[in-house]
CSV table of C-alpha atoms in Angstrom, one decimal:
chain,number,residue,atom,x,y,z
A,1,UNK,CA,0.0,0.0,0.0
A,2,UNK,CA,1.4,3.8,-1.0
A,3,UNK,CA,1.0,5.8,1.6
A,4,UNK,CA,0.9,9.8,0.3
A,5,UNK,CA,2.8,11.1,2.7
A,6,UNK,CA,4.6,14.5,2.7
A,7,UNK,CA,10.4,17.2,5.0
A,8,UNK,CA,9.5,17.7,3.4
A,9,UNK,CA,11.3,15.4,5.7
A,10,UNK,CA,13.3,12.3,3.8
A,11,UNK,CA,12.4,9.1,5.7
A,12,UNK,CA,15.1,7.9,8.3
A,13,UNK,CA,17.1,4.8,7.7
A,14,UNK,CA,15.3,1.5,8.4
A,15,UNK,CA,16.4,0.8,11.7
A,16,UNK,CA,15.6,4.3,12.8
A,17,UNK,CA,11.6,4.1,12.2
A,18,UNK,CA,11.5,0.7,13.8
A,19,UNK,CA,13.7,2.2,16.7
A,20,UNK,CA,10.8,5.4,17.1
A,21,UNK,CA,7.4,4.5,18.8
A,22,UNK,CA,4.6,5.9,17.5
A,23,UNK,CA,3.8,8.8,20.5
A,24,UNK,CA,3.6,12.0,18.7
A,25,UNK,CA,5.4,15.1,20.4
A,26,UNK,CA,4.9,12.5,23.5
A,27,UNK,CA,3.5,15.1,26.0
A,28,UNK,CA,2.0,14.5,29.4
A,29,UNK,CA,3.1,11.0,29.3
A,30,UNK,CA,5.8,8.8,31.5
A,31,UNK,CA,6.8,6.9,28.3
A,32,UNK,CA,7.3,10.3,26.7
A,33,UNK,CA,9.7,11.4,29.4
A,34,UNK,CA,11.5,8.5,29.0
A,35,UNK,CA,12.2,9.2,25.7
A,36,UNK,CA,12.8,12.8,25.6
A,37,UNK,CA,15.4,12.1,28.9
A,38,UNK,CA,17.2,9.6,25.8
A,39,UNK,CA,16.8,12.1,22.9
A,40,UNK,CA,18.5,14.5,25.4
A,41,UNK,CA,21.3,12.1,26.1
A,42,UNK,CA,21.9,11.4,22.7
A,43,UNK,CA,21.5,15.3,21.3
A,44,UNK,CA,24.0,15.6,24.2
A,45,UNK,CA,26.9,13.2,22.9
A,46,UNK,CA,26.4,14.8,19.2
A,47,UNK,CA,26.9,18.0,20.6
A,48,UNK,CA,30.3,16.8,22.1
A,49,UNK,CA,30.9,14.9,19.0
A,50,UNK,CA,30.6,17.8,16.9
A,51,UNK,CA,32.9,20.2,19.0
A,52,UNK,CA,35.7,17.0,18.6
A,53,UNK,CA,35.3,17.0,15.1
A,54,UNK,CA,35.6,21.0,14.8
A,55,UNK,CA,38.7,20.7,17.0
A,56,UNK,CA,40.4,17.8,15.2
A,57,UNK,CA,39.4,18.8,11.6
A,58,UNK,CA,37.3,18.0,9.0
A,59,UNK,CA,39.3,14.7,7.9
A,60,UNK,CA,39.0,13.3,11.6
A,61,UNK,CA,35.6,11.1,10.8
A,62,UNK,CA,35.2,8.9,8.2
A,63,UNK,CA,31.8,6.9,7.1
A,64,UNK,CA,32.4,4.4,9.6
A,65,UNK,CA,32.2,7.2,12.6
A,66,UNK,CA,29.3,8.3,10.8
A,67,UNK,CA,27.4,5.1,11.0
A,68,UNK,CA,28.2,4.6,14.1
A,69,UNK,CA,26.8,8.1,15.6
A,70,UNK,CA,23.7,7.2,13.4
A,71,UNK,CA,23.2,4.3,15.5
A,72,UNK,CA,23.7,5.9,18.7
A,73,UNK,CA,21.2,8.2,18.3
A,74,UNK,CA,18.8,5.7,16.8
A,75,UNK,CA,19.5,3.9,20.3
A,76,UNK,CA,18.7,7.2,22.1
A,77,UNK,CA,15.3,7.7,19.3
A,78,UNK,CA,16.4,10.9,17.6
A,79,UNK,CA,15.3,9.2,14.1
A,80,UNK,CA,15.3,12.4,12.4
A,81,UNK,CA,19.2,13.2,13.7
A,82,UNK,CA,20.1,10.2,12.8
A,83,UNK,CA,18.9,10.0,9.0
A,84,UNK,CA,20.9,13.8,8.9
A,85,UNK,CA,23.7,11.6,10.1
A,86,UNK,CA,23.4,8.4,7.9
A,87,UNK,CA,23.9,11.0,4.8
A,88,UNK,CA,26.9,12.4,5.5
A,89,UNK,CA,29.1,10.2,3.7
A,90,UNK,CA,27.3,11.8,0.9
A,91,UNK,CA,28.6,15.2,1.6
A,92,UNK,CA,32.0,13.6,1.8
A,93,UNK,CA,31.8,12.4,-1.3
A,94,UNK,CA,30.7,16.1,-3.2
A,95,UNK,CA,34.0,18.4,-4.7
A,96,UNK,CA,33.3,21.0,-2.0
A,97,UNK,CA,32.5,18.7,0.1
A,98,UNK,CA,35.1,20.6,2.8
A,99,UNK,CA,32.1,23.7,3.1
A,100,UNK,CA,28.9,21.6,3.0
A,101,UNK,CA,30.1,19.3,6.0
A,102,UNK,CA,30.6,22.2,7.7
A,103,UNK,CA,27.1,23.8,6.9
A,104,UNK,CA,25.9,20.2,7.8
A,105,UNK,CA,27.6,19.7,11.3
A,106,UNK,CA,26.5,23.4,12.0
A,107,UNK,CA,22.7,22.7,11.1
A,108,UNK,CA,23.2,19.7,13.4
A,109,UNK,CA,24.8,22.0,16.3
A,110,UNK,CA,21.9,24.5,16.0
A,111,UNK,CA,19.1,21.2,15.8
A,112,UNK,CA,20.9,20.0,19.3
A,113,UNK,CA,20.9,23.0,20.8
A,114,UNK,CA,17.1,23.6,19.3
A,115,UNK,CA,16.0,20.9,21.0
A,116,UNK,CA,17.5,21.5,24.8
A,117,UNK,CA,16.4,24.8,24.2
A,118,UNK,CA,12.9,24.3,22.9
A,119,UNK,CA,10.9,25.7,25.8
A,120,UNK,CA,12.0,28.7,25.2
A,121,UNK,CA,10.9,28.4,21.4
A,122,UNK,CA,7.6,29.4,20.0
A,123,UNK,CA,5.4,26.8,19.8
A,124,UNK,CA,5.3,26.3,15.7
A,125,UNK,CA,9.1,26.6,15.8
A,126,UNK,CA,9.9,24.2,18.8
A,127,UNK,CA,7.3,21.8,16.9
A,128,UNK,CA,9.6,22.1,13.9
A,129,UNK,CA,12.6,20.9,16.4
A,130,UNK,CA,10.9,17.7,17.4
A,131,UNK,CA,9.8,16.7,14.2
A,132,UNK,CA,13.4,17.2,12.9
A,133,UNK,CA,14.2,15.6,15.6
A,134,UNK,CA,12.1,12.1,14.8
A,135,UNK,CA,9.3,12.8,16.9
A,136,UNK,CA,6.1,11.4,14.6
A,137,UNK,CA,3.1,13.3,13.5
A,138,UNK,CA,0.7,11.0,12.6
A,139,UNK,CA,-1.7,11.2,9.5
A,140,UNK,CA,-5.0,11.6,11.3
A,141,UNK,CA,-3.3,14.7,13.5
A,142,UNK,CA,-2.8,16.4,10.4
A,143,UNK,CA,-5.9,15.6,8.6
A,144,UNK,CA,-7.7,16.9,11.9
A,145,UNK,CA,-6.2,20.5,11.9
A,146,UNK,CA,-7.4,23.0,9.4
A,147,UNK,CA,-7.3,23.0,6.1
A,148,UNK,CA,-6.3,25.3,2.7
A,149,UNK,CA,-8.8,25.4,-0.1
A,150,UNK,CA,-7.0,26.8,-3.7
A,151,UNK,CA,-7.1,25.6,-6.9
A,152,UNK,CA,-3.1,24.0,-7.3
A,153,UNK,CA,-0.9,23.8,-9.6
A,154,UNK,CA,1.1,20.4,-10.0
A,155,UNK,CA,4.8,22.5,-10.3
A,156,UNK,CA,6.7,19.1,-11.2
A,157,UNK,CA,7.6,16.1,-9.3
A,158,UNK,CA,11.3,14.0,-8.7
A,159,UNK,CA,12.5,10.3,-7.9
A,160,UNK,CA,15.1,9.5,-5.6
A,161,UNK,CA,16.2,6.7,-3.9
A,162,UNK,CA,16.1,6.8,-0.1
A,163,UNK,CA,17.4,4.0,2.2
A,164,UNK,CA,15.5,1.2,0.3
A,165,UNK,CA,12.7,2.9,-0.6
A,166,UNK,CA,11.8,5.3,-3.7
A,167,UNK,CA,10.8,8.6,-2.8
A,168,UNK,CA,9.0,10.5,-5.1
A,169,UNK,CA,8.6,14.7,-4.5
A,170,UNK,CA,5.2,16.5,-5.9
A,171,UNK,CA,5.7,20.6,-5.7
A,172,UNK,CA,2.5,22.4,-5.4
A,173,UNK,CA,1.6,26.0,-5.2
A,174,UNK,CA,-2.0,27.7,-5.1
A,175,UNK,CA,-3.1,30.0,-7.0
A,176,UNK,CA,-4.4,32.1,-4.5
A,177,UNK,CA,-2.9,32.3,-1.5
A,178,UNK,CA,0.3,31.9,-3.8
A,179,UNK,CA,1.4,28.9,-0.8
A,180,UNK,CA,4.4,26.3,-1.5
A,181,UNK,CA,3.1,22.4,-0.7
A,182,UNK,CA,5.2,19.4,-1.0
A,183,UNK,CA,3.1,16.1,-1.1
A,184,UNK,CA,5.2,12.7,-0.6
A,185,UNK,CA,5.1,9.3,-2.0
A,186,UNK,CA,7.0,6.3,-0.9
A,187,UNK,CA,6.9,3.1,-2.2
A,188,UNK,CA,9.6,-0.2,-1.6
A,189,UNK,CA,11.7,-1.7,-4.8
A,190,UNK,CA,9.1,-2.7,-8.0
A,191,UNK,CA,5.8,-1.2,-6.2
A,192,UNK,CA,4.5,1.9,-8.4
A,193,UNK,CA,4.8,5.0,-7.0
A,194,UNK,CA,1.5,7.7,-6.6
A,195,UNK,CA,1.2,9.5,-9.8
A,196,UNK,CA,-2.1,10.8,-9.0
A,197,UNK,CA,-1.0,14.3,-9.4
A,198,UNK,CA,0.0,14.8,-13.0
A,199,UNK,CA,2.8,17.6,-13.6
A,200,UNK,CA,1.3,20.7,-15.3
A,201,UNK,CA,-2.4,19.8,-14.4
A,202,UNK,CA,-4.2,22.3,-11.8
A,203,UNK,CA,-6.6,20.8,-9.3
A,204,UNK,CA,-9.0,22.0,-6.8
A,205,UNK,CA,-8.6,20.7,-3.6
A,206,UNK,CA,-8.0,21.3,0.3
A,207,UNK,CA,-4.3,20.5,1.9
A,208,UNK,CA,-3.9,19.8,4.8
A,209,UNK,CA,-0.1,21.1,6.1
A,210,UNK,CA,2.1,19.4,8.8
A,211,UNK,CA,2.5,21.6,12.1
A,212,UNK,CA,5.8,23.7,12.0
A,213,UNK,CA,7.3,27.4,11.6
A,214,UNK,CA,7.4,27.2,8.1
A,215,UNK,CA,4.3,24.7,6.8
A,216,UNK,CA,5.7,23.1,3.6
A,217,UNK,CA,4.6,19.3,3.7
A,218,UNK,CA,1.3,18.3,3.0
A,219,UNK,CA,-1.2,16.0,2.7
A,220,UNK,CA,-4.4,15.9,0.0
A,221,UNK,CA,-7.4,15.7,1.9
A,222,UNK,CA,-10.0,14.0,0.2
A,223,UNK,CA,-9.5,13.3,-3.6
A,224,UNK,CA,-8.6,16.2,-5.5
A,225,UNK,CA,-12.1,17.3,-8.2
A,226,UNK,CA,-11.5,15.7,-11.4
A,227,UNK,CA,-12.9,16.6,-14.2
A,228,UNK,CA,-13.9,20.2,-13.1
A,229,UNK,CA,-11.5,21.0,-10.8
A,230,UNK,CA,-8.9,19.4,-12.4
A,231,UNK,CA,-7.3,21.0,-16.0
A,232,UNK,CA,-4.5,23.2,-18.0
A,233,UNK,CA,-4.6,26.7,-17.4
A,234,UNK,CA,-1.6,27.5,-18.9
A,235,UNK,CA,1.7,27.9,-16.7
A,236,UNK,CA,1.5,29.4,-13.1
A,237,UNK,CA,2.2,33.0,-11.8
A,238,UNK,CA,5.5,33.2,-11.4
A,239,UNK,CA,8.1,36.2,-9.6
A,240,UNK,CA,11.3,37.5,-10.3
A,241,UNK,CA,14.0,36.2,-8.9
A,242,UNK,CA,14.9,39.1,-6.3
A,243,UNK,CA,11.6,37.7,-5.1
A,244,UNK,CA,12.4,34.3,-5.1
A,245,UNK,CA,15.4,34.7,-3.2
A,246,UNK,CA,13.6,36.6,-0.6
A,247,UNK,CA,10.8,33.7,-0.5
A,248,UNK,CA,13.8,31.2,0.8
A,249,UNK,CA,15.4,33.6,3.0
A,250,UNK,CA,11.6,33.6,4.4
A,251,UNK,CA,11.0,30.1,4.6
A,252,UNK,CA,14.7,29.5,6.1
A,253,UNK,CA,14.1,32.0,8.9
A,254,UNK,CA,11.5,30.4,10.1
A,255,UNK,CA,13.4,26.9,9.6
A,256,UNK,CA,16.5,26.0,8.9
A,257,UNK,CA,16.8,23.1,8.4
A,258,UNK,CA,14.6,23.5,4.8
A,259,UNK,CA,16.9,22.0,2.2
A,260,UNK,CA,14.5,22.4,-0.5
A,261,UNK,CA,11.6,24.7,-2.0
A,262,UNK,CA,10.1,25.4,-4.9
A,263,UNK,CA,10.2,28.3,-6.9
A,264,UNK,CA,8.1,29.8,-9.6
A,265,UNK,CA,10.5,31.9,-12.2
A,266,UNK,CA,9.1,34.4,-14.7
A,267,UNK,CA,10.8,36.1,-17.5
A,268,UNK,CA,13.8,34.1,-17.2
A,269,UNK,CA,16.7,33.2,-20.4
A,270,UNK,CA,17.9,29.8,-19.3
A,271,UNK,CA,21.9,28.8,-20.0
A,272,UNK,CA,23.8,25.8,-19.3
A,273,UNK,CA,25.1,26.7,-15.7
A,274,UNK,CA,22.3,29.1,-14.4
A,275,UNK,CA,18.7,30.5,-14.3
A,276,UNK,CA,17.6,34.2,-13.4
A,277,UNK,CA,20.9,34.3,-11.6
A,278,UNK,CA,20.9,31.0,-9.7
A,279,UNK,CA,23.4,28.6,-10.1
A,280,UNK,CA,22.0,24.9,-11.3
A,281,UNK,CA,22.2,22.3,-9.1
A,282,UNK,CA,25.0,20.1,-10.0
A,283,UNK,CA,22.8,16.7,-10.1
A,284,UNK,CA,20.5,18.5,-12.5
A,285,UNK,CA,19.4,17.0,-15.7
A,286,UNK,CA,21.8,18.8,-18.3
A,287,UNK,CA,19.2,21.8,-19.0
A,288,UNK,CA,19.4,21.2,-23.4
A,289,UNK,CA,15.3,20.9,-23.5
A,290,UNK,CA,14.9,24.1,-21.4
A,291,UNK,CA,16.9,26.1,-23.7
A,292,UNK,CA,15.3,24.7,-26.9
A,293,UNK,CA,12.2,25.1,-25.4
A,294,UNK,CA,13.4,29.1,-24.4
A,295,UNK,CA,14.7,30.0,-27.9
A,296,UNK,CA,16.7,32.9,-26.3
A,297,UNK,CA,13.6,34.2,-25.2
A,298,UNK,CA,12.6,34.6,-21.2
A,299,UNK,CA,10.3,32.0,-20.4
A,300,UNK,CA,8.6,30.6,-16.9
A,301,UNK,CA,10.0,28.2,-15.4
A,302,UNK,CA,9.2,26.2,-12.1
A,303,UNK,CA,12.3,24.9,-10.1
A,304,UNK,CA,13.3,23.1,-6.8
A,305,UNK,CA,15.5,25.1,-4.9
A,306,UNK,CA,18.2,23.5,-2.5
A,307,UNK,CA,21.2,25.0,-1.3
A,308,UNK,CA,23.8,23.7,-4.0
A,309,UNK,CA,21.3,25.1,-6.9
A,310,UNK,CA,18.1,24.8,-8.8
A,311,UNK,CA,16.5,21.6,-10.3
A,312,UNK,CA,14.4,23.0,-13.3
A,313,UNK,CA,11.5,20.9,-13.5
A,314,UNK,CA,8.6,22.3,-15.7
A,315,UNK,CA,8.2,25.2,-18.5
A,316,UNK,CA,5.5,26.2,-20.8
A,317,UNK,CA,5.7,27.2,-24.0
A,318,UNK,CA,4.3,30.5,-25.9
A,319,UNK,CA,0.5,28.6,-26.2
A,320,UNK,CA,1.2,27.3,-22.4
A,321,UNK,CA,2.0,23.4,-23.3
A,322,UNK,CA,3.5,21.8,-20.4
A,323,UNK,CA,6.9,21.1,-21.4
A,324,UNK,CA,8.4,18.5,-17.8
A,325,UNK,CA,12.3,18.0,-17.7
């Protein structure tokens, strides 16, 4: 069974979800003392870890220290920590990676400290922390709290593996309220995946958004209208991108740890290394179809941003024919 789901949060390694009970934020409860008295030791030790790794230098750890934090905290049920963990390999693995596991241990730090601080927080933002952190919200919690009527558009979708499992992204954005949504997918080797929402198509439906400072995961609520509320309306409003950038540095004050958002561009000349100024991610799909499709000419184009660069995933042409990458 495909459970739509929706970091924005990527799914922790294996043993991590069988490691986290299902308690929610846990409050009020002696079982949910017990855990956040673990989580604390465990945030703890990373917190020491990362100060020895800052003092010994970037080289100290290897992929072996890294799995083994990533259990440690699985042990102490920080999930969430531990999938940030499990990836860092990755990083190592990137030509700068030297800067990136830098940003990474930092966003770590400030998670660690986030969470031994989080009664100081506001409410949205230390419910942010915790869900970083592996603490579950479960599908009926969100489905109970309110929800946001628009009529959608389906910006463009992407694959990627994920710890055994296949992950697939949908970016959403109403037309209205002009709100980002990311609905998830996942689905275990040779199952299909949800393709429900169809790139380019604009439906009429409520979401319902995960708690947090800076709502970007979703959930459809109910199925989507079909013929009438479903259609092609041509390509989406988009911004500049002076307004795009100040969009992220929105969505990243009020968290973090975001490491991806999508962005509507309009009046942009794609090129092979950049779009409206931003640099192309460097796993993006050489961008040859979005300059055929461009001519020269500014066009709109809707992207995924991430730190390392944009992921162009959808244009329209001059008579507003979806055109996916």
């Amino acid at each position: 069974m495909i459970e739509r789901l929706s970091r924005d949060q990527t799914p922790a390694p294996a043993s991590a979800r069988k490691a986290a009970p299902a308690e929610g934020t846990g409050r009020g409860s002696g079982a949910a003392s017990v855990r956040h008295g673990r989580v604390a030791a465990g945030l703890a030790e990373l917190e020491r870890w990362l100060a020895d790794q800052v003092r010994q230098g970037l080289t100290a750890a290897g992929e072996r220290d890294w799995a083994d934090l990533a259990r440690r905290l699985v042990d102490a049920q920080a999930p969430g920590v531990a999938g940030i963990v499990s990836r860092l390999a990755r990083v190592r693995a990137e030509d700068d990676w030297p800067g990136r596991l830098l940003e990474e241990y930092a966003l770590l730090h400030l998670l660690a400290v986030a969470y031994r601080r989080r009664a100081e927080l506001p409410e949205p933002l230390a419910r942010t922390v915790l869900i970083r952190t592996g603490f579950p919200v479960t599908r009926e919690e969100v489905l109970a709290g309110p929800v946001v009527r628009d009529r959608w558009d389906v910006l463009g979708r992407r694959d990627e593996t994920q710890d055994r499992l296949t992950a697939r992204r949908v970016w959403l954005r109403g037309r209205a309220t002009g709100r980002a949504a990311l609905v998830l997918s996942f689905a275990p080797p040779g199952r299909p995946l949800d393709d429900s929402l169809v790139t380019g198509a604009v439906i009429d439906a409520d979401l319902a958004f995960y708690p947090g400072a800076t709502p970007l995961r979703a959930l459809v609520a109910g199925a989507p209208e079909d013929a009438a509320g479903r259609g092609r309306a041509g390509g989406p409003p988009g911004v500049s991108p002076e307004a795009a950038m100040d969009e992220v540095a929105r969505a990243l004050a009020g968290d973090p740890w975001i490491d991806s958002w999508p962005l509507v561009l309009a009046d942009v000349v794609p090129t092979r290394a950049a779009l409206g100024g931003f640099p192309l991610h460097p796993g993006a799909r050489d961008p040859w179809w979005l300059i055929a499709v461009s001519g020269g000419r500014p066009v709109t184009v809707a992207a995924e941003w991430s730190p390392r660069g944009l992921r162009p995933l959808t244009t329209w042409d001059d008579d507003g024919t979806v055109v996916i990458g």
